[in-house]
CSV table of N, CA and C in Angstrom, one decimal:
chain,number,residue,atom,x,y,z
L,1,MET,N,10.7,14.8,6.2
L,1,MET,CA,10.1,13.7,5.6
L,1,MET,C,8.8,13.3,6.4
L,2,GLN,N,8.9,13.4,7.7
L,2,GLN,CA,7.8,13.0,8.5
L,2,GLN,C,6.6,13.9,8.3
L,3,ARG,N,6.9,15.2,8.1
L,3,ARG,CA,5.8,16.2,7.8
L,3,ARG,C,5.2,15.9,6.4
L,4,PHE,N,6.0,15.4,5.5
L,4,PHE,CA,5.5,15.1,4.1
L,4,PHE,C,4.5,13.9,4.2
L,5,LEU,N,4.9,12.9,5.1
L,5,LEU,CA,4.0,11.8,5.3
L,5,LEU,C,2.6,12.2,5.9
L,6,ILE,N,2.7,13.1,6.9
L,6,ILE,CA,1.5,13.5,7.5
L,6,ILE,C,0.6,14.3,6.6
L,7,TRP,N,1.2,15.3,5.8
L,7,TRP,CA,0.5,16.1,4.9
L,7,TRP,C,0.0,15.2,3.7
L,8,GLY,N,0.7,14.2,3.4
L,8,GLY,CA,0.3,13.3,2.3
L,8,GLY,C,-1.0,12.5,2.8
L,9,LEU,N,-1.0,12.1,4.0
L,9,LEU,CA,-2.2,11.4,4.6
L,9,LEU,C,-3.4,12.3,4.6
L,10,TYR,N,-3.2,13.6,4.9
L,10,TYR,CA,-4.3,14.5,4.8
L,10,TYR,C,-4.8,14.7,3.4
L,11,PHE,N,-3.8,14.7,2.5
L,11,PHE,CA,-4.2,14.9,1.1
L,11,PHE,C,-5.0,13.7,0.6
L,12,ILE,N,-4.7,12.5,1.1
L,12,ILE,CA,-5.5,11.3,0.7
L,12,ILE,C,-6.9,11.4,1.2
L,13,LEU,N,-7.1,12.1,2.3
L,13,LEU,CA,-8.5,12.3,2.8
L,13,LEU,C,-9.3,13.2,1.9
L,14,LEU,N,-8.6,14.0,1.1
L,14,LEU,CA,-9.3,15.0,0.2
L,14,LEU,C,-9.5,14.4,-1.2
L,15,THR,N,-9.1,13.2,-1.5
L,15,THR,CA,-9.2,12.7,-2.8
L,15,THR,C,-10.7,12.5,-3.3
L,16,PRO,N,-11.7,12.3,-2.4
L,16,PRO,CA,-13.0,12.2,-2.9
L,16,PRO,C,-13.5,13.5,-3.5
L,17,LEU,N,-12.8,14.6,-3.2
L,17,LEU,CA,-13.3,15.9,-3.8
L,17,LEU,C,-12.8,16.2,-5.2
L,18,PHE,N,-11.9,15.3,-5.7
L,18,PHE,CA,-11.4,15.5,-7.1
L,18,PHE,C,-12.5,15.1,-8.1
L,19,PHE,N,-12.5,15.7,-9.2
L,19,PHE,CA,-13.4,15.4,-10.3
L,19,PHE,C,-12.9,15.9,-11.6
L,20,GLN,N,-12.9,15.0,-12.6
L,20,GLN,CA,-12.5,15.3,-14.0
L,20,GLN,C,-13.6,15.0,-15.0
L,21,GLN,N,-14.1,16.0,-15.6
L,21,GLN,CA,-15.3,15.8,-16.4
L,21,GLN,C,-15.1,15.1,-17.7
L,22,GLY,N,-14.0,15.2,-18.3
L,22,GLY,CA,-13.8,14.7,-19.7
L,22,GLY,C,-13.5,13.2,-19.8
L,23,LEU,N,-13.5,12.5,-18.7
L,23,LEU,CA,-13.2,11.0,-18.7
L,23,LEU,C,-14.4,10.2,-18.9
L,24,LEU,N,-14.2,8.9,-19.2
L,24,LEU,CA,-15.3,8.0,-19.4
L,24,LEU,C,-16.1,7.8,-18.1
L,25,HIS,N,-15.5,7.6,-17.0
L,25,HIS,CA,-16.1,7.5,-15.7
L,25,HIS,C,-15.6,8.6,-14.8
L,26,PRO,N,-16.2,9.8,-15.0
L,26,PRO,CA,-15.6,11.0,-14.3
L,26,PRO,C,-15.6,10.9,-12.8
L,27,LEU,N,-16.6,10.2,-12.2
L,27,LEU,CA,-16.7,10.2,-10.8
L,27,LEU,C,-15.8,9.2,-10.1
L,28,ILE,N,-15.2,8.3,-10.8
L,28,ILE,CA,-14.4,7.2,-10.2
L,28,ILE,C,-12.9,7.3,-10.6
L,29,LEU,N,-12.7,7.3,-11.9
L,29,LEU,CA,-11.4,7.1,-12.5
L,29,LEU,C,-10.3,8.1,-12.0
L,30,PHE,N,-10.6,9.3,-12.0
L,30,PHE,CA,-9.6,10.3,-11.6
L,30,PHE,C,-9.2,10.2,-10.2
L,31,LYS,N,-10.3,10.0,-9.3
L,31,LYS,CA,-10.1,9.9,-7.9
L,31,LYS,C,-9.2,8.6,-7.6
L,32,THR,N,-9.4,7.6,-8.3
L,32,THR,CA,-8.7,6.3,-8.1
L,32,THR,C,-7.2,6.5,-8.5
L,33,VAL,N,-7.0,7.2,-9.6
L,33,VAL,CA,-5.6,7.4,-10.1
L,33,VAL,C,-4.9,8.3,-9.1
L,34,ILE,N,-5.5,9.4,-8.6
L,34,ILE,CA,-4.9,10.3,-7.6
L,34,ILE,C,-4.6,9.5,-6.3
L,35,PHE,N,-5.6,8.7,-5.9
L,35,PHE,CA,-5.4,8.0,-4.6
L,35,PHE,C,-4.3,7.0,-4.7
L,36,GLN,N,-4.2,6.2,-5.8
L,36,GLN,CA,-3.2,5.2,-5.9
L,36,GLN,C,-1.8,5.8,-6.1
L,37,ALA,N,-1.7,6.9,-6.8
L,37,ALA,CA,-0.4,7.6,-7.0
L,37,ALA,C,0.1,8.1,-5.6
L,38,ALA,N,-0.9,8.7,-4.9
L,38,ALA,CA,-0.5,9.3,-3.5
L,38,ALA,C,0.0,8.1,-2.6
L,39,ILE,N,-0.7,7.0,-2.6
L,39,ILE,CA,-0.4,5.9,-1.8
L,39,ILE,C,1.0,5.4,-2.1
L,40,GLU,N,1.3,5.2,-3.4
L,40,GLU,CA,2.6,4.7,-3.8
L,40,GLU,C,3.7,5.7,-3.4
L,41,ILE,N,3.5,7.0,-3.6
L,41,ILE,CA,4.5,8.0,-3.2
L,41,ILE,C,4.8,7.9,-1.7
L,42,LEU,N,3.7,7.9,-0.9
L,42,LEU,CA,3.8,7.9,0.5
L,42,LEU,C,4.5,6.6,1.0
L,43,PHE,N,4.2,5.5,0.3
L,43,PHE,CA,4.8,4.2,0.7
L,43,PHE,C,6.3,4.3,0.5
L,44,ALA,N,6.7,4.8,-0.7
L,44,ALA,CA,8.2,5.0,-1.0
L,44,ALA,C,8.8,5.9,0.1
L,45,VAL,N,8.2,7.0,0.5
L,45,VAL,CA,8.7,7.8,1.5
L,45,VAL,C,8.9,7.1,2.9
L,46,TYR,N,7.8,6.3,3.2
L,46,TYR,CA,7.9,5.5,4.4
L,46,TYR,C,9.0,4.5,4.4
L,47,VAL,N,9.2,3.8,3.3
L,47,VAL,CA,10.3,2.8,3.2
L,47,VAL,C,11.6,3.5,3.3
L,48,PHE,N,11.8,4.7,2.7
L,48,PHE,CA,13.0,5.5,2.9
L,48,PHE,C,13.2,5.8,4.3
L,49,LEU,N,12.2,6.3,5.0
L,49,LEU,CA,12.3,6.6,6.5
L,49,LEU,C,12.7,5.4,7.3
L,50,ALA,N,12.0,4.2,7.0
L,50,ALA,CA,12.2,3.0,7.8
L,50,ALA,C,13.7,2.5,7.5
L,51,VAL,N,14.2,2.7,6.3
L,51,VAL,CA,15.6,2.2,6.1
L,51,VAL,C,16.6,3.0,6.8
L,52,PHE,N,16.4,4.3,6.9
L,52,PHE,CA,17.4,5.1,7.5
L,52,PHE,C,17.2,5.6,8.9
L,53,ASN,N,16.0,5.2,9.5
L,53,ASN,CA,15.7,5.6,10.8
L,53,ASN,C,15.0,4.4,11.5
L,54,LYS,N,15.6,3.9,12.5
L,54,LYS,CA,15.0,2.7,13.2
L,54,LYS,C,13.7,3.0,13.9
L,55,GLN,N,13.5,4.2,14.2
L,55,GLN,CA,12.3,4.6,14.9
L,55,GLN,C,11.0,4.3,14.1
L,56,TYR,N,11.1,4.3,12.8
L,56,TYR,CA,9.9,4.1,11.9
L,56,TYR,C,9.8,2.6,11.5
L,57,ARG,N,10.6,1.8,11.9
L,57,ARG,CA,10.5,0.4,11.6
L,57,ARG,C,9.4,-0.3,12.4
L,58,PRO,N,8.6,-1.2,11.8
L,58,PRO,CA,7.6,-1.9,12.7
L,58,PRO,C,8.2,-2.8,13.6
L,59,LYS,N,7.6,-2.9,14.8
L,59,LYS,CA,8.1,-3.9,15.8
L,59,LYS,C,7.6,-5.3,15.5
L,60,LEU,N,8.4,-6.3,15.8
L,60,LEU,CA,8.0,-7.6,15.6
L,60,LEU,C,7.2,-8.2,16.8
L,61,THR,N,5.9,-8.5,16.6
L,61,THR,CA,5.1,-9.0,17.6
L,61,THR,C,4.6,-10.4,17.3
L,62,ALA,N,3.9,-11.1,18.2
L,62,ALA,CA,3.5,-12.4,18.0
L,62,ALA,C,2.5,-12.5,16.9
L,63,ILE,N,1.6,-11.5,16.7
L,63,ILE,CA,0.6,-11.5,15.7
L,63,ILE,C,1.3,-11.4,14.3
L,64,LYS,N,2.3,-10.5,14.2
L,64,LYS,CA,3.0,-10.4,13.0
L,64,LYS,C,3.8,-11.6,12.6
L,65,LEU,N,4.4,-12.3,13.6
L,65,LEU,CA,5.0,-13.6,13.3
L,65,LEU,C,4.0,-14.6,12.8
L,66,ALA,N,2.8,-14.7,13.4
L,66,ALA,CA,1.8,-15.6,13.0
L,66,ALA,C,1.4,-15.3,11.5
L,67,VAL,N,1.2,-14.1,11.2
L,67,VAL,CA,0.8,-13.8,9.8
L,67,VAL,C,2.0,-14.1,8.8
L,68,LEU,N,3.2,-13.8,9.2
L,68,LEU,CA,4.3,-14.2,8.4
L,68,LEU,C,4.4,-15.7,8.2
L,69,PHE,N,4.2,-16.5,9.2
L,69,PHE,CA,4.2,-17.9,9.2
L,69,PHE,C,3.1,-18.4,8.3
L,70,LEU,N,1.9,-17.8,8.3
L,70,LEU,CA,0.8,-18.2,7.4
L,70,LEU,C,1.2,-17.9,6.0
L,71,PHE,N,1.7,-16.8,5.7
L,71,PHE,CA,2.2,-16.5,4.3
L,71,PHE,C,3.2,-17.4,3.8
L,72,LEU,N,4.1,-17.8,4.7
L,72,LEU,CA,5.2,-18.8,4.4
L,72,LEU,C,4.5,-20.1,4.0
L,73,ILE,N,3.6,-20.6,4.8
L,73,ILE,CA,2.9,-21.8,4.5
L,73,ILE,C,2.1,-21.8,3.2
L,74,LEU,N,1.5,-20.7,3.0
L,74,LEU,CA,0.7,-20.5,1.7
L,74,LEU,C,1.7,-20.5,0.5
L,75,ALA,N,2.9,-19.9,0.7
L,75,ALA,CA,3.8,-19.9,-0.4
L,75,ALA,C,4.4,-21.3,-0.7
L,76,VAL,N,4.7,-22.0,0.3
L,76,VAL,CA,5.3,-23.3,0.2
L,76,VAL,C,4.2,-24.2,-0.4
L,77,SER,N,2.9,-24.1,0.0
L,77,SER,CA,1.9,-25.0,-0.6
L,77,SER,C,1.6,-24.6,-2.0
L,78,GLY,N,1.8,-23.3,-2.4
L,78,GLY,CA,1.6,-22.9,-3.8
L,78,GLY,C,2.8,-23.4,-4.7
L,79,ILE,N,4.0,-23.4,-4.1
L,79,ILE,CA,5.1,-23.9,-4.9
L,79,ILE,C,5.0,-25.4,-5.2
L,80,PHE,N,4.6,-26.2,-4.2
L,80,PHE,CA,4.6,-27.6,-4.4
L,80,PHE,C,3.2,-28.2,-4.8
L,81,SER,N,2.3,-27.3,-5.3
L,81,SER,CA,1.0,-27.8,-5.7
L,81,SER,C,1.2,-28.3,-7.2
L,82,PRO,N,0.3,-29.2,-7.6
L,82,PRO,CA,0.3,-29.7,-9.0
L,82,PRO,C,0.1,-28.6,-10.0
L,83,ASN,N,-0.7,-27.6,-9.7
L,83,ASN,CA,-1.0,-26.5,-10.7
L,83,ASN,C,-0.7,-25.2,-9.9
L,84,GLY,N,0.5,-24.7,-10.1
L,84,GLY,CA,0.9,-23.5,-9.3
L,84,GLY,C,0.1,-22.2,-9.7
L,85,GLU,N,-0.2,-22.1,-10.9
L,85,GLU,CA,-1.0,-20.9,-11.3
L,85,GLU,C,-2.4,-20.9,-10.7
L,86,ARG,N,-3.0,-22.0,-10.7
L,86,ARG,CA,-4.3,-22.1,-10.0
L,86,ARG,C,-4.2,-21.9,-8.5
L,87,SER,N,-3.2,-22.4,-8.0
L,87,SER,CA,-3.0,-22.3,-6.5
L,87,SER,C,-2.7,-20.9,-6.2
L,88,PHE,N,-1.9,-20.2,-7.0
L,88,PHE,CA,-1.6,-18.8,-6.7
L,88,PHE,C,-2.8,-17.8,-6.9
L,89,TRP,N,-3.5,-17.9,-8.0
L,89,TRP,CA,-4.5,-17.0,-8.3
L,89,TRP,C,-5.9,-17.5,-7.8
L,90,SER,N,-6.0,-18.7,-7.2
L,90,SER,CA,-7.3,-19.2,-6.6
L,90,SER,C,-8.4,-19.3,-7.7
L,91,VAL,N,-8.0,-19.8,-8.9
L,91,VAL,CA,-9.0,-19.8,-9.9
L,91,VAL,C,-9.6,-21.2,-10.1
């Protein structure tokens, strides 16, 4: 699994070389689809590794706690705002 992650990251570096001529935007669309699909697959593999092996789990630091606290405050302020949709999407 670890080798798959490493090779997948190398594969992501090669995505600018992909090209599909028959599409509406041939220089962007195919590369974006390949990149996003590769990221999703690699994220699923990483989550699988993190669940079954403690070595791959992120360590809890002060910075991570501060970011989590910020997201918690943003979520609570969005929930209790008069217009939740506007608060969530910042429109």
